[in-house]
Amino acid sequence: MTEFLQRLDRAMPTVQRWIEELHRQHQSGAVSAHDMGFDRLSEHYPLELLRASKAVAVDTIPFPPVSLLGLPEFEEMAGMDMAGITFLDMYFFRPAVSSEGLHFHELVHVVQWNALGLRPFLLTYALGIAQYGYFGSPLEAKAYELQDQFERRTLRSLVVKEIEDHAVNTLSTAEVTFRQYGIDMSA
């Protein structure tokens, strides 16, 4: 585990630059989540968040070059047929599978990114994937749980605080693991 977490830690600056470049490349084609035309999103997210979150329609979902970063553990995920993915306040989706539920799901991740910040989010998310797999990872499982409630129309109104609290609790658990192996998640 030590060696894996060290490789993950070393990859963070490169992943951060990759995300910054991805944002630069797609900024002009981004549309606010508010302007996507999904009215029910505003029942669960504040208007400010919907206006600040950017949606980008793409043919191929972008994913960091994990093999080049020395993280082959994430190659399977990189090859998944994803409908969407989020990096900070910008999410990418394939129009052919776009739905209000998908946009709701990606906005859960926007809130998680906002609550944790870039490095803590990436490390927490990656640890969850490594420990529990994609669907079992805590941040992803929360997004699917809330998406399911949204799609079944059983979700109570605003969910931002619930998402933030869950993300912070998940981060706290991840910090314990990283500390055990001598890695500071905030560095």
mmCIF file with all atom_site columns, C-alpha atoms in Angstrom:
data_model
loop_
_atom_site.group_PDB
_atom_site.id
_atom_site.type_symbol
_atom_site.label_atom_id
_atom_site.label_alt_id
_atom_site.label_comp_id
_atom_site.label_asym_id
_atom_site.label_entity_id
_atom_site.label_seq_id
_atom_site.pdbx_PDB_ins_code
_atom_site.Cartn_x
_atom_site.Cartn_y
_atom_site.Cartn_z
_atom_site.occupancy
_atom_site.B_iso_or_equiv
_atom_site.pdbx_formal_charge
_atom_site.auth_seq_id
_atom_site.auth_comp_id
_atom_site.auth_asym_id
_atom_site.auth_atom_id
_atom_site.pdbx_PDB_model_num
ATOM 1   C CA . MET A 1 1   ? 0.000   0.000  0.000   1.00 0.00 ? 1   MET A CA 1
ATOM 2   C CA . THR A 1 2   ? 2.858   2.397  0.808   1.00 0.00 ? 2   THR A CA 1
ATOM 3   C CA . GLU A 1 3   ? 4.289   2.218  -2.702  1.00 0.00 ? 3   GLU A CA 1
ATOM 4   C CA . PHE A 1 4   ? 0.879   2.748  -4.327  1.00 0.00 ? 4   PHE A CA 1
ATOM 5   C CA . LEU A 1 5   ? 0.077   5.787  -2.152  1.00 0.00 ? 5   LEU A CA 1
ATOM 6   C CA . GLN A 1 6   ? 3.514   7.268  -2.852  1.00 0.00 ? 6   GLN A CA 1
ATOM 7   C CA . ARG A 1 7   ? 2.986   6.887  -6.620  1.00 0.00 ? 7   ARG A CA 1
ATOM 8   C CA . LEU A 1 8   ? -0.426  8.492  -6.241  1.00 0.00 ? 8   LEU A CA 1
ATOM 9   C CA . ASP A 1 9   ? 1.069   11.374 -4.267  1.00 0.00 ? 9   ASP A CA 1
ATOM 10  C CA . ARG A 1 10  ? 3.836   11.918 -6.854  1.00 0.00 ? 10  ARG A CA 1
ATOM 11  C CA . ALA A 1 11  ? 1.285   12.037 -9.695  1.00 0.00 ? 11  ALA A CA 1
ATOM 12  C CA . MET A 1 12  ? -0.762  14.863 -8.166  1.00 0.00 ? 12  MET A CA 1
ATOM 13  C CA . PRO A 1 13  ? 1.124   17.865 -9.650  1.00 0.00 ? 13  PRO A CA 1
ATOM 14  C CA . THR A 1 14  ? 0.926   16.351 -13.149 1.00 0.00 ? 14  THR A CA 1
ATOM 15  C CA . VAL A 1 15  ? -2.778  15.560 -12.753 1.00 0.00 ? 15  VAL A CA 1
ATOM 16  C CA . GLN A 1 16  ? -3.399  19.110 -11.570 1.00 0.00 ? 16  GLN A CA 1
ATOM 17  C CA . ARG A 1 17  ? -1.678  20.515 -14.668 1.00 0.00 ? 17  ARG A CA 1
ATOM 18  C CA . TRP A 1 18  ? -3.638  18.066 -16.861 1.00 0.00 ? 18  TRP A CA 1
ATOM 19  C CA . ILE A 1 19  ? -6.922  19.309 -15.338 1.00 0.00 ? 19  ILE A CA 1
ATOM 20  C CA . GLU A 1 20  ? -5.924  22.953 -15.787 1.00 0.00 ? 20  GLU A CA 1
ATOM 21  C CA . GLU A 1 21  ? -5.116  22.303 -19.451 1.00 0.00 ? 21  GLU A CA 1
ATOM 22  C CA . LEU A 1 22  ? -8.376  20.382 -19.926 1.00 0.00 ? 22  LEU A CA 1
ATOM 23  C CA . HIS A 1 23  ? -10.297 23.354 -18.539 1.00 0.00 ? 23  HIS A CA 1
ATOM 24  C CA . ARG A 1 24  ? -8.424  25.776 -20.805 1.00 0.00 ? 24  ARG A CA 1
ATOM 25  C CA . GLN A 1 25  ? -9.164  23.643 -23.864 1.00 0.00 ? 25  GLN A CA 1
ATOM 26  C CA . HIS A 1 26  ? -12.888 23.399 -23.148 1.00 0.00 ? 26  HIS A CA 1
ATOM 27  C CA . GLN A 1 27  ? -13.727 26.735 -21.511 1.00 0.00 ? 27  GLN A CA 1
ATOM 28  C CA . SER A 1 28  ? -15.144 28.237 -24.697 1.00 0.00 ? 28  SER A CA 1
ATOM 29  C CA . GLY A 1 29  ? -17.470 25.270 -25.294 1.00 0.00 ? 29  GLY A CA 1
ATOM 30  C CA . ALA A 1 30  ? -18.702 25.044 -21.705 1.00 0.00 ? 30  ALA A CA 1
ATOM 31  C CA . VAL A 1 31  ? -22.314 25.843 -20.814 1.00 0.00 ? 31  VAL A CA 1
ATOM 32  C CA . SER A 1 32  ? -23.509 26.499 -17.293 1.00 0.00 ? 32  SER A CA 1
ATOM 33  C CA . ALA A 1 33  ? -25.452 23.638 -15.741 1.00 0.00 ? 33  ALA A CA 1
ATOM 34  C CA . HIS A 1 34  ? -28.236 26.173 -15.245 1.00 0.00 ? 34  HIS A CA 1
ATOM 35  C CA . ASP A 1 35  ? -28.446 26.706 -19.004 1.00 0.00 ? 35  ASP A CA 1
ATOM 36  C CA . MET A 1 36  ? -28.686 22.980 -19.823 1.00 0.00 ? 36  MET A CA 1
ATOM 37  C CA . GLY A 1 37  ? -32.467 23.221 -19.529 1.00 0.00 ? 37  GLY A CA 1
ATOM 38  C CA . PHE A 1 38  ? -33.040 20.684 -16.746 1.00 0.00 ? 38  PHE A CA 1
ATOM 39  C CA . ASP A 1 39  ? -35.553 22.387 -14.492 1.00 0.00 ? 39  ASP A CA 1
ATOM 40  C CA . ARG A 1 40  ? -35.536 19.827 -11.670 1.00 0.00 ? 40  ARG A CA 1
ATOM 41  C CA . LEU A 1 41  ? -31.876 20.462 -10.890 1.00 0.00 ? 41  LEU A CA 1
ATOM 42  C CA . SER A 1 42  ? -32.830 23.773 -9.293  1.00 0.00 ? 42  SER A CA 1
ATOM 43  C CA . GLU A 1 43  ? -35.013 21.893 -6.801  1.00 0.00 ? 43  GLU A CA 1
ATOM 44  C CA . HIS A 1 44  ? -31.876 20.316 -5.333  1.00 0.00 ? 44  HIS A CA 1
ATOM 45  C CA . TYR A 1 45  ? -28.998 22.690 -6.069  1.00 0.00 ? 45  TYR A CA 1
ATOM 46  C CA . PRO A 1 46  ? -28.708 26.443 -5.411  1.00 0.00 ? 46  PRO A CA 1
ATOM 47  C CA . LEU A 1 47  ? -28.842 28.708 -8.436  1.00 0.00 ? 47  LEU A CA 1
ATOM 48  C CA . GLU A 1 48  ? -25.298 29.991 -7.758  1.00 0.00 ? 48  GLU A CA 1
ATOM 49  C CA . LEU A 1 49  ? -23.911 26.446 -8.003  1.00 0.00 ? 49  LEU A CA 1
ATOM 50  C CA . LEU A 1 50  ? -25.818 25.721 -11.211 1.00 0.00 ? 50  LEU A CA 1
ATOM 51  C CA . ARG A 1 51  ? -24.546 28.930 -12.799 1.00 0.00 ? 51  ARG A CA 1
ATOM 52  C CA . ALA A 1 52  ? -20.944 28.314 -11.694 1.00 0.00 ? 52  ALA A CA 1
ATOM 53  C CA . SER A 1 53  ? -20.837 24.652 -12.806 1.00 0.00 ? 53  SER A CA 1
ATOM 54  C CA . LYS A 1 54  ? -19.854 24.124 -16.413 1.00 0.00 ? 54  LYS A CA 1
ATOM 55  C CA . ALA A 1 55  ? -21.067 21.282 -18.642 1.00 0.00 ? 55  ALA A CA 1
ATOM 56  C CA . VAL A 1 56  ? -19.144 20.262 -21.744 1.00 0.00 ? 56  VAL A CA 1
ATOM 57  C CA . ALA A 1 57  ? -20.526 17.916 -24.409 1.00 0.00 ? 57  ALA A CA 1
ATOM 58  C CA . VAL A 1 58  ? -17.795 15.615 -25.741 1.00 0.00 ? 58  VAL A CA 1
ATOM 59  C CA . ASP A 1 59  ? -17.632 12.551 -27.966 1.00 0.00 ? 59  ASP A CA 1
ATOM 60  C CA . THR A 1 60  ? -15.013 10.904 -25.762 1.00 0.00 ? 60  THR A CA 1
ATOM 61  C CA . ILE A 1 61  ? -14.863 11.308 -21.997 1.00 0.00 ? 61  ILE A CA 1
ATOM 62  C CA . PRO A 1 62  ? -11.445 12.712 -20.988 1.00 0.00 ? 62  PRO A CA 1
ATOM 63  C CA . PHE A 1 63  ? -9.389  10.801 -18.428 1.00 0.00 ? 63  PHE A CA 1
ATOM 64  C CA . PRO A 1 64  ? -5.901  11.486 -17.052 1.00 0.00 ? 64  PRO A CA 1
ATOM 65  C CA . PRO A 1 65  ? -3.106  9.428  -18.649 1.00 0.00 ? 65  PRO A CA 1
ATOM 66  C CA . VAL A 1 66  ? -2.866  7.089  -15.671 1.00 0.00 ? 66  VAL A CA 1
ATOM 67  C CA . SER A 1 67  ? -0.383  4.633  -17.206 1.00 0.00 ? 67  SER A CA 1
ATOM 68  C CA . LEU A 1 68  ? 2.008   7.451  -18.091 1.00 0.00 ? 68  LEU A CA 1
ATOM 69  C CA . LEU A 1 69  ? 1.623   8.671  -14.501 1.00 0.00 ? 69  LEU A CA 1
ATOM 70  C CA . GLY A 1 70  ? 2.660   5.291  -13.132 1.00 0.00 ? 70  GLY A CA 1
ATOM 71  C CA . LEU A 1 71  ? -0.845  4.406  -11.964 1.00 0.00 ? 71  LEU A CA 1
ATOM 72  C CA . PRO A 1 72  ? -1.861  1.321  -13.966 1.00 0.00 ? 72  PRO A CA 1
ATOM 73  C CA . GLU A 1 73  ? -4.368  0.466  -11.209 1.00 0.00 ? 73  GLU A CA 1
ATOM 74  C CA . PHE A 1 74  ? -6.721  2.977  -12.847 1.00 0.00 ? 74  PHE A CA 1
ATOM 75  C CA . GLU A 1 75  ? -6.416  1.739  -16.451 1.00 0.00 ? 75  GLU A CA 1
ATOM 76  C CA . GLU A 1 76  ? -9.638  -0.259 -16.144 1.00 0.00 ? 76  GLU A CA 1
ATOM 77  C CA . MET A 1 77  ? -11.492 2.846  -15.054 1.00 0.00 ? 77  MET A CA 1
ATOM 78  C CA . ALA A 1 78  ? -9.874  4.862  -17.859 1.00 0.00 ? 78  ALA A CA 1
ATOM 79  C CA . GLY A 1 79  ? -11.288 2.352  -20.336 1.00 0.00 ? 79  GLY A CA 1
ATOM 80  C CA . MET A 1 80  ? -14.826 2.373  -18.928 1.00 0.00 ? 80  MET A CA 1
ATOM 81  C CA . ASP A 1 81  ? -17.660 3.475  -21.172 1.00 0.00 ? 81  ASP A CA 1
ATOM 82  C CA . MET A 1 82  ? -18.482 6.478  -18.987 1.00 0.00 ? 82  MET A CA 1
ATOM 83  C CA . ALA A 1 83  ? -21.419 8.771  -19.565 1.00 0.00 ? 83  ALA A CA 1
ATOM 84  C CA . GLY A 1 84  ? -19.734 11.645 -17.721 1.00 0.00 ? 84  GLY A CA 1
ATOM 85  C CA . ILE A 1 85  ? -16.851 12.761 -15.540 1.00 0.00 ? 85  ILE A CA 1
ATOM 86  C CA . THR A 1 86  ? -16.173 15.825 -13.392 1.00 0.00 ? 86  THR A CA 1
ATOM 87  C CA . PHE A 1 87  ? -12.999 17.820 -12.812 1.00 0.00 ? 87  PHE A CA 1
ATOM 88  C CA . LEU A 1 88  ? -13.455 20.663 -10.326 1.00 0.00 ? 88  LEU A CA 1
ATOM 89  C CA . ASP A 1 89  ? -16.443 22.762 -11.438 1.00 0.00 ? 89  ASP A CA 1
ATOM 90  C CA . MET A 1 90  ? -16.475 21.457 -15.020 1.00 0.00 ? 90  MET A CA 1
ATOM 91  C CA . TYR A 1 91  ? -18.039 18.193 -16.047 1.00 0.00 ? 91  TYR A CA 1
ATOM 92  C CA . PHE A 1 92  ? -17.934 16.374 -19.349 1.00 0.00 ? 92  PHE A CA 1
ATOM 93  C CA . PHE A 1 93  ? -20.759 14.279 -20.758 1.00 0.00 ? 93  PHE A CA 1
ATOM 94  C CA . ARG A 1 94  ? -21.598 12.332 -23.884 1.00 0.00 ? 94  ARG A CA 1
ATOM 95  C CA . PRO A 1 95  ? -24.710 13.860 -25.494 1.00 0.00 ? 95  PRO A CA 1
ATOM 96  C CA . ALA A 1 96  ? -25.961 10.454 -26.681 1.00 0.00 ? 96  ALA A CA 1
ATOM 97  C CA . VAL A 1 97  ? -26.503 9.371  -23.063 1.00 0.00 ? 97  VAL A CA 1
ATOM 98  C CA . SER A 1 98  ? -27.263 12.751 -21.537 1.00 0.00 ? 98  SER A CA 1
ATOM 99  C CA . SER A 1 99  ? -30.119 12.884 -19.053 1.00 0.00 ? 99  SER A CA 1
ATOM 100 C CA . GLU A 1 100 ? -31.216 15.042 -16.170 1.00 0.00 ? 100 GLU A CA 1
ATOM 101 C CA . GLY A 1 101 ? -30.098 12.245 -13.828 1.00 0.00 ? 101 GLY A CA 1
ATOM 102 C CA . LEU A 1 102 ? -26.605 12.222 -15.329 1.00 0.00 ? 102 LEU A CA 1
ATOM 103 C CA . HIS A 1 103 ? -26.264 15.981 -14.863 1.00 0.00 ? 103 HIS A CA 1
ATOM 104 C CA . PHE A 1 104 ? -27.544 15.635 -11.289 1.00 0.00 ? 104 PHE A CA 1
ATOM 105 C CA . HIS A 1 105 ? -24.880 12.954 -10.657 1.00 0.00 ? 105 HIS A CA 1
ATOM 106 C CA . GLU A 1 106 ? -22.041 15.059 -12.043 1.00 0.00 ? 106 GLU A CA 1
ATOM 107 C CA . LEU A 1 107 ? -23.185 18.012 -9.936  1.00 0.00 ? 107 LEU A CA 1
ATOM 108 C CA . VAL A 1 108 ? -22.811 15.809 -6.845  1.00 0.00 ? 108 VAL A CA 1
ATOM 109 C CA . HIS A 1 109 ? -19.157 15.533 -7.843  1.00 0.00 ? 109 HIS A CA 1
ATOM 110 C CA . VAL A 1 110 ? -18.899 19.308 -8.370  1.00 0.00 ? 110 VAL A CA 1
ATOM 111 C CA . VAL A 1 111 ? -20.076 19.781 -4.775  1.00 0.00 ? 111 VAL A CA 1
ATOM 112 C CA . GLN A 1 112 ? -17.568 17.162 -3.573  1.00 0.00 ? 112 GLN A CA 1
ATOM 113 C CA . TRP A 1 113 ? -14.721 18.893 -5.433  1.00 0.00 ? 113 TRP A CA 1
ATOM 114 C CA . ASN A 1 114 ? -15.797 22.247 -3.965  1.00 0.00 ? 114 ASN A CA 1
ATOM 115 C CA . ALA A 1 115 ? -15.950 20.811 -0.449  1.00 0.00 ? 115 ALA A CA 1
ATOM 116 C CA . LEU A 1 116 ? -12.557 19.077 -0.566  1.00 0.00 ? 116 LEU A CA 1
ATOM 117 C CA . GLY A 1 117 ? -10.379 20.945 -3.037  1.00 0.00 ? 117 GLY A CA 1
ATOM 118 C CA . LEU A 1 118 ? -8.326  19.485 -5.875  1.00 0.00 ? 118 LEU A CA 1
ATOM 119 C CA . ARG A 1 119 ? -5.614  17.444 -4.164  1.00 0.00 ? 119 ARG A CA 1
ATOM 120 C CA . PRO A 1 120 ? -7.731  16.134 -1.257  1.00 0.00 ? 120 PRO A CA 1
ATOM 121 C CA . PHE A 1 121 ? -10.546 15.207 -3.655  1.00 0.00 ? 121 PHE A CA 1
ATOM 122 C CA . LEU A 1 122 ? -8.253  13.341 -6.047  1.00 0.00 ? 122 LEU A CA 1
ATOM 123 C CA . LEU A 1 123 ? -6.473  11.440 -3.283  1.00 0.00 ? 123 LEU A CA 1
ATOM 124 C CA . THR A 1 124 ? -9.721  10.586 -1.476  1.00 0.00 ? 124 THR A CA 1
ATOM 125 C CA . TYR A 1 125 ? -11.418 9.501  -4.689  1.00 0.00 ? 125 TYR A CA 1
ATOM 126 C CA . ALA A 1 126 ? -8.433  7.423  -5.845  1.00 0.00 ? 126 ALA A CA 1
ATOM 127 C CA . LEU A 1 127 ? -8.093  5.686  -2.484  1.00 0.00 ? 127 LEU A CA 1
ATOM 128 C CA . GLY A 1 128 ? -11.798 4.838  -2.538  1.00 0.00 ? 128 GLY A CA 1
ATOM 129 C CA . ILE A 1 129 ? -11.505 3.338  -6.027  1.00 0.00 ? 129 ILE A CA 1
ATOM 130 C CA . ALA A 1 130 ? -8.410  1.345  -5.021  1.00 0.00 ? 130 ALA A CA 1
ATOM 131 C CA . GLN A 1 131 ? -10.039 0.012  -1.839  1.00 0.00 ? 131 GLN A CA 1
ATOM 132 C CA . TYR A 1 132 ? -13.619 -0.607 -2.954  1.00 0.00 ? 132 TYR A CA 1
ATOM 133 C CA . GLY A 1 133 ? -13.763 -0.473 -6.746  1.00 0.00 ? 133 GLY A CA 1
ATOM 134 C CA . TYR A 1 134 ? -15.610 2.110  -8.799  1.00 0.00 ? 134 TYR A CA 1
ATOM 135 C CA . PHE A 1 135 ? -19.189 1.545  -7.649  1.00 0.00 ? 135 PHE A CA 1
ATOM 136 C CA . GLY A 1 136 ? -18.212 0.871  -4.030  1.00 0.00 ? 136 GLY A CA 1
ATOM 137 C CA . SER A 1 137 ? -15.970 3.887  -3.610  1.00 0.00 ? 137 SER A CA 1
ATOM 138 C CA . PRO A 1 138 ? -17.524 6.280  -1.082  1.00 0.00 ? 138 PRO A CA 1
ATOM 139 C CA . LEU A 1 139 ? -17.665 9.433  -3.238  1.00 0.00 ? 139 LEU A CA 1
ATOM 140 C CA . GLU A 1 140 ? -19.015 7.569  -6.260  1.00 0.00 ? 140 GLU A CA 1
ATOM 141 C CA . ALA A 1 141 ? -21.472 5.512  -4.196  1.00 0.00 ? 141 ALA A CA 1
ATOM 142 C CA . LYS A 1 142 ? -22.914 8.733  -2.727  1.00 0.00 ? 142 LYS A CA 1
ATOM 143 C CA . ALA A 1 143 ? -23.388 10.209 -6.197  1.00 0.00 ? 143 ALA A CA 1
ATOM 144 C CA . TYR A 1 144 ? -25.202 7.079  -7.402  1.00 0.00 ? 144 TYR A CA 1
ATOM 145 C CA . GLU A 1 145 ? -27.329 6.892  -4.251  1.00 0.00 ? 145 GLU A CA 1
ATOM 146 C CA . LEU A 1 146 ? -28.507 10.481 -4.645  1.00 0.00 ? 146 LEU A CA 1
ATOM 147 C CA . GLN A 1 147 ? -28.958 10.112 -8.405  1.00 0.00 ? 147 GLN A CA 1
ATOM 148 C CA . ASP A 1 148 ? -31.193 7.104  -7.783  1.00 0.00 ? 148 ASP A CA 1
ATOM 149 C CA . GLN A 1 149 ? -33.299 9.089  -5.302  1.00 0.00 ? 149 GLN A CA 1
ATOM 150 C CA . PHE A 1 150 ? -33.433 12.015 -7.744  1.00 0.00 ? 150 PHE A CA 1
ATOM 151 C CA . GLU A 1 151 ? -34.600 9.795  -10.590 1.00 0.00 ? 151 GLU A CA 1
ATOM 152 C CA . ARG A 1 152 ? -37.215 8.080  -8.384  1.00 0.00 ? 152 ARG A CA 1
ATOM 153 C CA . ARG A 1 153 ? -38.323 11.535 -7.161  1.00 0.00 ? 153 ARG A CA 1
ATOM 154 C CA . THR A 1 154 ? -37.785 10.574 -3.528  1.00 0.00 ? 154 THR A CA 1
ATOM 155 C CA . LEU A 1 155 ? -35.000 13.056 -2.860  1.00 0.00 ? 155 LEU A CA 1
ATOM 156 C CA . ARG A 1 156 ? -35.735 15.862 -0.446  1.00 0.00 ? 156 ARG A CA 1
ATOM 157 C CA . SER A 1 157 ? -35.033 19.386 -1.636  1.00 0.00 ? 157 SER A CA 1
ATOM 158 C CA . LEU A 1 158 ? -31.520 20.817 -1.288  1.00 0.00 ? 158 LEU A CA 1
ATOM 159 C CA . VAL A 1 159 ? -28.740 18.242 -0.958  1.00 0.00 ? 159 VAL A CA 1
ATOM 160 C CA . VAL A 1 160 ? -25.550 20.312 -0.904  1.00 0.00 ? 160 VAL A CA 1
ATOM 161 C CA . LYS A 1 161 ? -24.971 20.089 2.859   1.00 0.00 ? 161 LYS A CA 1
ATOM 162 C CA . GLU A 1 162 ? -25.520 16.318 2.837   1.00 0.00 ? 162 GLU A CA 1
ATOM 163 C CA . ILE A 1 163 ? -23.010 15.944 -0.008  1.00 0.00 ? 163 ILE A CA 1
ATOM 164 C CA . GLU A 1 164 ? -20.472 18.235 1.679   1.00 0.00 ? 164 GLU A CA 1
ATOM 165 C CA . ASP A 1 165 ? -20.769 16.451 5.035   1.00 0.00 ? 165 ASP A CA 1
ATOM 166 C CA . HIS A 1 166 ? -20.332 13.053 3.401   1.00 0.00 ? 166 HIS A CA 1
ATOM 167 C CA . ALA A 1 167 ? -17.320 14.278 1.393   1.00 0.00 ? 167 ALA A CA 1
ATOM 168 C CA . VAL A 1 168 ? -15.631 15.737 4.486   1.00 0.00 ? 168 VAL A CA 1
ATOM 169 C CA . ASN A 1 169 ? -16.252 12.540 6.466   1.00 0.00 ? 169 ASN A CA 1
ATOM 170 C CA . THR A 1 170 ? -14.850 10.458 3.600   1.00 0.00 ? 170 THR A CA 1
ATOM 171 C CA . LEU A 1 171 ? -11.803 12.734 3.480   1.00 0.00 ? 171 LEU A CA 1
ATOM 172 C CA . SER A 1 172 ? -11.261 12.287 7.239   1.00 0.00 ? 172 SER A CA 1
ATOM 173 C CA . THR A 1 173 ? -11.212 8.516  6.813   1.00 0.00 ? 173 THR A CA 1
ATOM 174 C CA . ALA A 1 174 ? -8.815  8.776  3.866   1.00 0.00 ? 174 ALA A CA 1
ATOM 175 C CA . GLU A 1 175 ? -6.504  11.090 5.831   1.00 0.00 ? 175 GLU A CA 1
ATOM 176 C CA . VAL A 1 176 ? -6.075  8.398  8.481   1.00 0.00 ? 176 VAL A CA 1
ATOM 177 C CA . THR A 1 177 ? -4.940  5.915  5.837   1.00 0.00 ? 177 THR A CA 1
ATOM 178 C CA . PHE A 1 178 ? -2.558  8.364  4.162   1.00 0.00 ? 178 PHE A CA 1
ATOM 179 C CA . ARG A 1 179 ? -1.091  9.428  7.535   1.00 0.00 ? 179 ARG A CA 1
ATOM 180 C CA . GLN A 1 180 ? -0.434  5.777  8.415   1.00 0.00 ? 180 GLN A CA 1
ATOM 181 C CA . TYR A 1 181 ? 1.842   5.687  5.364   1.00 0.00 ? 181 TYR A CA 1
ATOM 182 C CA . GLY A 1 182 ? 3.487   9.056  6.009   1.00 0.00 ? 182 GLY A CA 1
ATOM 183 C CA . ILE A 1 183 ? 1.666   11.117 3.366   1.00 0.00 ? 183 ILE A CA 1
ATOM 184 C CA . ASP A 1 184 ? 0.115   14.509 4.096   1.00 0.00 ? 184 ASP A CA 1
ATOM 185 C CA . MET A 1 185 ? -2.962  14.932 1.915   1.00 0.00 ? 185 MET A CA 1
ATOM 186 C CA . SER A 1 186 ? -2.887  18.715 2.156   1.00 0.00 ? 186 SER A CA 1
ATOM 187 C CA . ALA A 1 187 ? 0.728   19.116 0.991   1.00 0.00 ? 187 ALA A CA 1
#
